Amino acid sequence: MNFVVVAPQSSHWEDSHRAAAILVKALRRIGHEAWLVTSVYHDGEPAVDPDVVEKSEEGFVEVERDVSGVPTIRVLSAKSMLPPGAVTLRSFSKILAAIDRRRGVDAVVVFSSFWNGPEEAAKWVTIKKMLAQSGEAEKPPALVYVPVYPTGAHGASPVEAVSRSIWSTLNLPQVLRQAAAVVVSCREEAEAIRQFRVPADRVIEGKWWIDPDYPEALAAGRPPLLEGFELVVSYAGPLTEEKNVKALARLAERMPQAAVAVVGRGDAVAWLRREAARRRNLVLVEDPSAVASVARGSLLGVDLSLHEPMGIRALEYLYAGTPYAASPTSRAACHITDGVDGARLRNPEDLEGVARLVSTLAKKPELREEMGRHGRRKTENLLATTLAETLVARLR
């Protein structure tokens, strides 16, 4: 089958964006054709010259060796005003038609909510269905939707909250009606989606989001920056205000006996560099290839996010045999069994809870090993190739 997997932008750090590239990789791993289709942006910066895309004949360029790590089609796009930094794909239904003419598309997998990609993909699939019914086209492509739909409170501005409400009322039902399958990552998200009267047999609930390359990456050695530290607590992900990175610096101050390794890039990276320069035990690692080795070498992984809609980085830590602690405002908390393979913190500022858990695990290495075993058992079958196989079986 030929798949296109659509996301607002590519990323090494943002779960809801990098998950699209993970799925492309998994589909290719099991023998199918798959391309990531996204904007010109990677982690907020142009990955290709926007002028080249503007001047292209059909509104897109194909990049076999893309910064995302998978073959990528970069399309006409722009940053929207609401929310700040969000991305819009321009003339996207027409571009999908052009991609279909060039490559043939059997299925469109589109990620995330509150942007124009899902409704544009649904519009194109609707047109293809109508053409097929009239005998003007062959079998129409299937639409698969991965909504990454938030279920808890989110500190959006009043204007953004209204915009999200309007999108959920007007656009989401249309997308869900056209979707042959809706992929959710936890029970809470499944319940939220079923409120829109999606038939139960269309909802695929699963946590199969671990990169197929991750097991091999775990063999890498510990980053030199962490040499000399016996205890390491780490976070991997975007370095933004929403991810509460200032709390990580306070955590380093709270636990001078441990290194707090922060692996990522983002708007707060310059601030974190300054903080790391004056705190020996706050270690900033900006190389995405170091995530697996840092996770494997950590006593504990943490996520203190004020909002994280997917939280699949937690699964990678558990796969590495490392317990994980997450705030209730991160969906990572849904992937953890409290007290078994990690901890659900009281709130994003629960530094005391993290410090207490670190102290306990350091004093009781047998407990750390037991929690690690539970995490490995939970995640050993959660490679994204399983999701890819599930989708192919569902759509055939």
XYZ file of C-alpha atoms in Angstrom:
396
model
C 0.000 0.000 0.000
C 1.018 3.608 -0.561
C 0.660 5.866 2.482
C 1.066 9.580 3.039
C 1.360 10.629 6.687
C 0.432 14.263 7.312
C 1.643 16.444 10.198
C 1.859 20.231 10.748
C 5.669 20.096 10.836
C 8.464 17.652 11.524
C 10.341 17.543 14.803
C 13.007 15.724 16.753
C 11.354 16.712 20.025
C 7.591 17.352 19.881
C 5.850 14.000 20.354
C 2.788 14.733 18.222
C 5.027 15.765 15.306
C 7.795 13.183 15.561
C 5.183 10.407 15.876
C 4.281 10.985 12.219
C 7.864 10.284 11.130
C 7.956 7.235 13.412
C 4.875 5.852 11.638
C 6.399 6.503 8.199
C 9.505 4.603 9.288
C 7.400 1.724 10.638
C 5.311 1.429 7.454
C 8.465 1.311 5.356
C 9.988 -1.238 7.720
C 7.149 -3.695 6.978
C 7.437 -3.197 3.225
C 5.003 -0.425 2.294
C 5.584 2.866 0.514
C 5.191 5.823 2.876
C 6.070 9.511 2.816
C 5.812 12.172 5.489
C 3.817 15.115 4.115
C 4.308 18.302 6.067
C 5.080 22.009 6.001
C 8.456 23.539 5.220
C 9.139 23.727 8.977
C 11.158 21.440 11.242
C 11.064 22.376 14.926
C 9.819 25.819 13.950
C 12.564 26.588 11.422
C 12.555 26.120 7.617
C 13.894 22.696 6.645
C 13.906 23.652 2.960
C 13.995 27.015 1.229
C 10.355 28.222 1.235
C 10.987 29.989 -2.091
C 11.799 26.659 -3.732
C 8.424 25.295 -2.626
C 6.664 28.511 -3.701
C 8.144 28.201 -7.186
C 7.469 24.474 -7.539
C 5.037 23.450 -10.252
C 2.510 21.691 -8.001
C 3.148 23.259 -4.593
C 5.490 20.684 -3.092
C 9.019 19.288 -3.206
C 10.155 15.745 -2.441
C 13.140 15.321 -0.120
C 14.464 11.763 0.098
C 17.079 12.599 2.765
C 15.125 14.962 4.961
C 16.068 16.304 8.384
C 13.043 14.416 9.754
C 14.880 11.154 9.104
C 12.333 9.808 6.604
C 11.427 10.607 2.961
C 9.386 13.790 3.136
C 7.172 15.891 0.895
C 7.365 19.560 1.940
C 4.321 21.568 0.856
C 3.159 25.174 0.607
C 2.663 26.400 4.155
C 2.652 29.356 6.497
C 2.693 30.063 10.211
C -0.689 31.064 11.564
C -1.379 33.657 14.246
C -3.446 31.397 16.509
C -1.995 29.754 18.407
C 1.414 31.408 18.024
C 3.763 29.217 16.011
C 1.021 26.989 14.607
C 1.216 25.984 10.959
C -1.257 26.059 8.073
C -0.895 24.018 4.884
C -1.954 26.117 1.883
C -4.149 24.726 -0.921
C -3.637 21.374 0.717
C -6.513 19.390 -0.801
C -5.234 20.351 -4.272
C -1.698 19.358 -3.284
C -2.947 15.971 -2.052
C -4.580 15.470 -5.447
C -1.274 16.290 -7.161
C 0.634 13.867 -4.909
C -1.959 11.206 -5.722
C -1.482 11.750 -9.459
C 2.274 11.415 -9.108
C 2.545 8.557 -6.626
C -0.873 7.013 -6.103
C -2.266 7.199 -2.562
C -4.068 4.313 -0.876
C -4.313 5.893 2.571
C -3.869 9.289 4.204
C -2.904 9.306 7.878
C -3.309 12.779 9.363
C -2.123 13.873 12.802
C -3.318 16.314 15.444
C -6.259 18.606 16.066
C -6.930 22.354 15.827
C -5.232 22.975 12.482
C -6.352 22.776 8.854
C -4.661 19.516 7.833
C -7.421 17.147 9.016
C -10.318 18.974 7.347
C -8.384 19.453 4.098
C -7.529 15.742 4.000
C -11.144 14.841 4.799
C -12.344 17.160 2.024
C -10.070 15.479 -0.524
C -11.126 11.966 0.576
C -14.789 13.009 0.339
C -14.286 14.190 -3.246
C -12.502 10.947 -4.143
C -15.371 8.924 -2.659
C -17.918 10.887 -4.693
C -15.901 10.379 -7.879
C -15.668 6.645 -7.167
C -19.417 6.418 -6.613
C -20.050 8.125 -9.946
C -17.633 5.810 -11.734
C -15.135 8.589 -12.436
C -12.400 7.139 -10.217
C -11.200 3.832 -8.820
C -11.245 2.848 -5.141
C -10.910 6.029 -3.032
C -8.105 6.371 -0.482
C -8.815 5.654 3.173
C -8.496 8.353 5.818
C -6.866 7.473 9.131
C -7.005 10.111 11.839
C -4.650 10.399 14.830
C -6.306 13.292 16.702
C -3.899 13.638 19.672
C -7.006 15.108 21.277
C -6.535 16.800 24.675
C -8.697 15.544 27.521
C -7.587 17.600 30.532
C -7.446 21.274 31.347
C -5.120 23.245 29.098
C -3.895 26.735 29.875
C -4.938 28.189 26.529
C -5.784 31.864 26.215
C -9.522 32.696 26.070
C -9.269 33.404 22.337
C -7.441 30.137 21.669
C -9.943 28.229 23.815
C -12.821 29.630 21.743
C -10.973 28.765 18.527
C -10.485 25.170 19.708
C -14.137 24.895 20.685
C -15.254 26.111 17.256
C -12.892 23.682 15.513
C -14.178 20.777 17.614
C -17.777 21.729 16.841
C -17.506 22.435 13.117
C -14.531 20.519 11.733
C -13.847 17.530 13.967
C -17.204 15.767 13.334
C -16.668 15.964 9.562
C -13.156 14.525 9.857
C -14.361 11.695 12.099
C -17.210 10.835 9.705
C -14.759 10.333 6.847
C -12.174 8.404 8.877
C -11.919 4.664 8.290
C -9.935 4.426 11.533
C -9.209 6.749 14.457
C -6.031 6.009 16.425
C -5.897 7.056 20.091
C -3.218 6.388 22.680
C -5.174 5.960 25.917
C -8.600 5.237 27.377
C -9.278 8.886 28.248
C -8.701 9.998 24.661
C -10.859 7.130 23.371
C -13.728 8.237 25.616
C -13.399 11.846 24.435
C -13.523 10.788 20.777
C -16.489 8.450 21.295
C -18.514 11.446 22.498
C -18.586 12.443 18.828
C -20.469 9.181 18.087
C -17.607 7.467 16.339
C -18.468 3.757 15.919
C -16.476 1.691 18.404
C -15.082 -0.564 15.671
C -13.370 2.421 14.029
C -11.417 3.404 17.145
C -7.980 1.800 17.511
C -6.616 2.273 21.021
C -2.952 1.461 21.473
C 0.412 2.756 22.636
C 2.494 1.433 19.708
C 4.642 4.528 19.262
C 8.203 3.412 19.975
C 10.554 4.176 17.076
C 11.613 0.962 15.274
C 15.232 2.188 15.503
C 15.059 2.727 19.266
C 16.201 -0.761 20.387
C 19.411 -0.397 18.374
C 19.943 3.164 19.663
C 19.938 1.888 23.258
C 23.326 0.283 22.643
C 25.044 3.689 22.374
C 27.415 4.756 25.145
C 26.624 7.345 27.795
C 27.190 10.960 26.632
C 30.545 12.341 27.900
C 28.725 15.262 29.552
C 27.277 12.835 32.105
C 30.561 11.201 33.064
C 31.284 11.595 36.754
C 27.625 11.528 37.834
C 26.406 8.401 39.593
C 22.758 9.509 39.744
C 21.056 10.975 36.669
C 17.492 12.244 36.372
C 16.558 13.221 32.830
C 13.956 14.899 30.656
C 13.835 14.596 26.865
C 11.611 16.800 24.726
C 10.890 20.367 23.616
C 12.481 23.131 25.674
C 9.558 25.520 25.938
C 7.634 27.326 28.642
C 4.742 24.879 28.170
C 7.075 22.025 29.099
C 7.969 23.785 32.376
C 11.717 23.758 31.781
C 12.368 26.256 34.577
C 11.167 23.609 37.009
C 13.973 21.358 35.740
C 16.522 23.979 36.776
C 14.876 24.197 40.190
C 15.005 20.408 40.399
C 18.780 20.527 39.826
C 19.054 23.054 42.645
C 16.864 20.867 44.853
C 19.013 17.743 44.226
C 22.719 18.706 44.154
C 23.680 15.038 44.586
C 22.247 14.126 41.149
C 22.685 15.321 37.587
C 19.553 16.658 35.918
C 20.057 15.978 32.205
C 17.858 18.002 29.858
C 17.851 16.603 26.314
C 16.178 18.825 23.736
C 15.927 22.077 21.824
C 13.414 24.889 21.778
C 12.701 28.508 22.660
C 14.208 28.148 26.142
C 17.507 26.615 25.031
C 19.507 29.849 25.446
C 18.166 30.311 28.982
C 19.014 26.701 29.825
C 22.547 27.111 28.474
C 23.068 30.005 30.884
C 21.614 28.020 33.789
C 23.743 24.977 32.939
C 26.868 27.167 32.859
C 26.365 28.117 36.506
C 25.091 24.766 37.800
C 27.427 21.816 37.374
C 24.647 19.266 37.874
C 22.313 20.779 35.240
C 23.455 19.180 31.988
C 22.056 20.300 28.632
C 22.268 17.807 25.738
C 21.066 19.106 22.361
C 21.804 16.047 20.211
C 18.633 14.023 19.431
C 20.708 10.881 18.896
C 21.611 10.962 22.611
C 18.041 10.446 23.850
C 18.192 6.651 24.051
C 21.546 6.463 25.839
C 20.535 9.166 28.334
C 17.248 7.359 29.010
C 19.032 4.037 29.544
C 21.615 5.621 31.858
C 19.116 7.501 34.025
C 17.860 6.515 37.435
C 14.555 8.191 36.561
C 12.919 10.009 33.656
C 10.674 13.005 34.364
C 8.055 15.101 32.594
C 6.909 18.211 34.472
C 4.971 19.627 31.512
C 2.154 22.081 32.029
C 0.624 20.492 28.914
C 1.731 17.510 26.814
C -0.968 15.964 24.597
C 0.793 12.708 23.628
C 3.553 11.845 26.110
C 5.012 8.929 24.154
C 8.557 9.698 25.314
C 7.559 7.949 28.547
C 7.164 4.696 26.603
C 10.751 4.967 25.362
C 12.043 5.360 28.912
C 10.049 2.349 30.077
C 11.367 0.336 27.109
C 14.889 1.273 28.218
C 14.112 -0.101 31.682
C 13.986 3.337 33.311
C 11.097 4.337 35.636
C 9.271 7.529 34.668
C 7.537 10.246 36.685
C 5.023 12.561 35.020
C 2.744 15.406 36.000
C -1.017 14.849 35.598
C -1.056 17.589 32.938
C 1.037 15.397 30.631
C -0.521 12.454 28.818
C 2.639 10.580 29.778
C 0.859 9.977 33.089
C -1.629 7.777 31.207
C 1.212 5.506 30.096
C 2.496 4.921 33.646
C 1.240 2.530 36.317
C 1.789 4.507 39.505
C 4.181 2.775 41.880
C 4.810 -0.094 39.442
C 6.878 1.332 36.580
C 6.893 4.992 37.554
C 5.016 7.686 39.429
C 2.154 10.062 38.770
C 3.112 13.353 40.371
C 0.633 15.599 42.177
C 1.162 18.555 39.831
C 3.807 20.035 37.472
C 5.587 21.635 40.443
C 5.864 18.470 42.523
C 9.652 18.640 42.823
C 9.427 17.194 46.314
C 7.722 14.108 44.891
C 10.504 13.681 42.323
C 13.242 14.170 44.928
C 11.588 11.680 47.274
C 11.349 9.066 44.506
C 14.984 9.632 43.485
C 16.089 9.161 47.092
C 14.070 5.949 47.407
C 15.370 4.470 44.139
C 18.972 5.381 44.998
C 18.712 3.710 48.409
C 16.858 0.659 47.071
C 18.475 -0.430 43.783
C 16.417 -3.626 43.877
C 13.234 -1.500 43.690
C 14.696 0.460 40.757
C 15.474 -2.824 38.981
C 11.994 -4.205 39.676
C 10.289 -1.067 38.311
C 12.574 -1.234 35.283
C 11.541 -4.847 34.621
C 7.861 -3.897 34.826
C 8.421 -1.067 32.346
C 10.286 -3.301 29.905
C 7.575 -5.962 30.046
C 4.848 -3.376 29.482
C 6.521 -1.873 26.416
C 8.330 -4.819 24.795
C 5.572 -5.172 22.163
C 4.933 -1.460 21.625
C 7.177 -0.795 18.617
C 5.417 1.283 15.953
C 5.683 -1.588 13.466
C 2.766 -3.178 15.343
C 0.639 -0.089 14.678
C 1.701 -0.146 11.025
C 0.666 -3.797 10.708
C -2.637 -3.064 12.468
C -3.457 -0.220 10.070
C -2.582 -2.236 6.971
C -4.762 -5.132 8.153
C -7.648 -2.762 8.927
C -7.522 -0.948 5.583
C -7.076 -3.908 3.231
